[in-house]
PDB file of C-alpha atoms in Angstrom:
ATOM      1  CA  MET A   1      17.248 -90.278 -23.721  1.00 58.00           C
ATOM      2  CA  ALA A   2      17.300 -88.312 -26.948  1.00 67.00           C
ATOM      3  CA  ASP A   3      18.991 -85.165 -27.770  1.00 65.00           C
ATOM      4  CA  ARG A   4      16.521 -82.296 -27.316  1.00 63.00           C
ATOM      5  CA  SER A   5      18.687 -79.744 -28.922  1.00 67.00           C
ATOM      6  CA  GLY A   6      18.170 -76.203 -27.093  1.00 66.00           C
ATOM      7  CA  HIS A   7      15.961 -77.174 -24.570  1.00 66.00           C
ATOM      8  CA  ASP A   8      18.002 -78.482 -21.389  1.00 64.00           C
ATOM      9  CA  LEU A   9      21.358 -77.722 -20.778  1.00 69.00           C
ATOM     10  CA  ARG A  10      21.623 -80.657 -18.317  1.00 72.00           C
ATOM     11  CA  ASP A  11      19.756 -83.500 -16.715  1.00 71.00           C
ATOM     12  CA  ALA A  12      19.460 -83.729 -12.896  1.00 77.00           C
ATOM     13  CA  VAL A  13      17.708 -85.901 -10.100  1.00 76.00           C
ATOM     14  CA  ASP A  14      15.832 -84.545  -7.377  1.00 76.00           C
ATOM     15  CA  SER A  15      16.226 -87.179  -4.820  1.00 68.00           C
ATOM     16  CA  GLY A  16      14.206 -85.110  -2.054  1.00 75.00           C
ATOM     17  CA  LYS A  17      10.818 -86.159  -4.287  1.00 74.00           C
ATOM     18  CA  ALA A  18      11.358 -89.713  -2.883  1.00 69.00           C
ATOM     19  CA  GLY A  19      11.430 -88.417   0.760  1.00 70.00           C
ATOM     20  CA  ARG A  20       8.305 -86.012   0.416  1.00 79.00           C
ATOM     21  CA  GLU A  21       6.307 -89.116  -0.967  1.00 77.00           C
ATOM     22  CA  PRO A  22       4.359 -91.090   1.905  1.00 78.00           C
ATOM     23  CA  GLY A  23       6.107 -94.345   2.730  1.00 78.00           C
ATOM     24  CA  ARG A  24       9.225 -93.713   0.725  1.00 74.00           C
ATOM     25  CA  ARG A  25      12.616 -92.573   2.017  1.00 73.00           C
ATOM     26  CA  PRO A  26      15.915 -92.831   0.404  1.00 71.00           C
ATOM     27  CA  ARG A  27      18.073 -95.518   1.767  1.00 78.00           C
ATOM     28  CA  GLU A  28      21.280 -93.598   1.721  1.00 78.00           C
ATOM     29  CA  ALA A  29      22.531 -90.022   1.362  1.00 80.00           C
ATOM     30  CA  SER A  30      22.839 -88.951  -2.270  1.00 80.00           C
ATOM     31  CA  LYS A  31      26.686 -88.080  -1.889  1.00 88.00           C
ATOM     32  CA  ALA A  32      27.066 -91.761  -0.351  1.00 89.00           C
ATOM     33  CA  GLY A  33      24.946 -93.317  -2.579  1.00 87.00           C
ATOM     34  CA  LEU A  34      26.556 -91.865  -5.757  1.00 89.00           C
ATOM     35  CA  ALA A  35      30.275 -92.855  -4.503  1.00 92.00           C
ATOM     36  CA  LYS A  36      28.613 -96.435  -3.778  1.00 92.00           C
ATOM     37  CA  ALA A  37      27.189 -96.763  -7.351  1.00 91.00           C
ATOM     38  CA  VAL A  38      30.479 -95.351  -8.704  1.00 93.00           C
ATOM     39  CA  ARG A  39      32.428 -98.092  -6.964  1.00 94.00           C
ATOM     40  CA  TRP A  40      30.233-100.734  -8.070  1.00 94.00           C
ATOM     41  CA  LEU A  41      30.299 -99.665 -11.727  1.00 94.00           C
ATOM     42  CA  CYS A  42      33.939 -99.344 -11.692  1.00 94.00           C
ATOM     43  CA  ASP A  43      34.067-102.874 -10.170  1.00 94.00           C
ATOM     44  CA  SER A  44      31.728-104.602 -12.757  1.00 93.00           C
ATOM     45  CA  ARG A  45      33.742-103.444 -15.675  1.00 85.00           C
ATOM     46  CA  THR A  46      36.553-105.383 -14.539  1.00 71.00           C
TER      47      THR A  46
END
């Protein structure tokens, strides 16, 4: 993402939006999903 100096202090994801759309549900809670993604990233870099 290109730097937009002065616009946003940080980027964040709203996973709740996926749960509000019909037929879409998150497969994992955000904390568990994040931990799983970090483990996968660390394992894939070795």
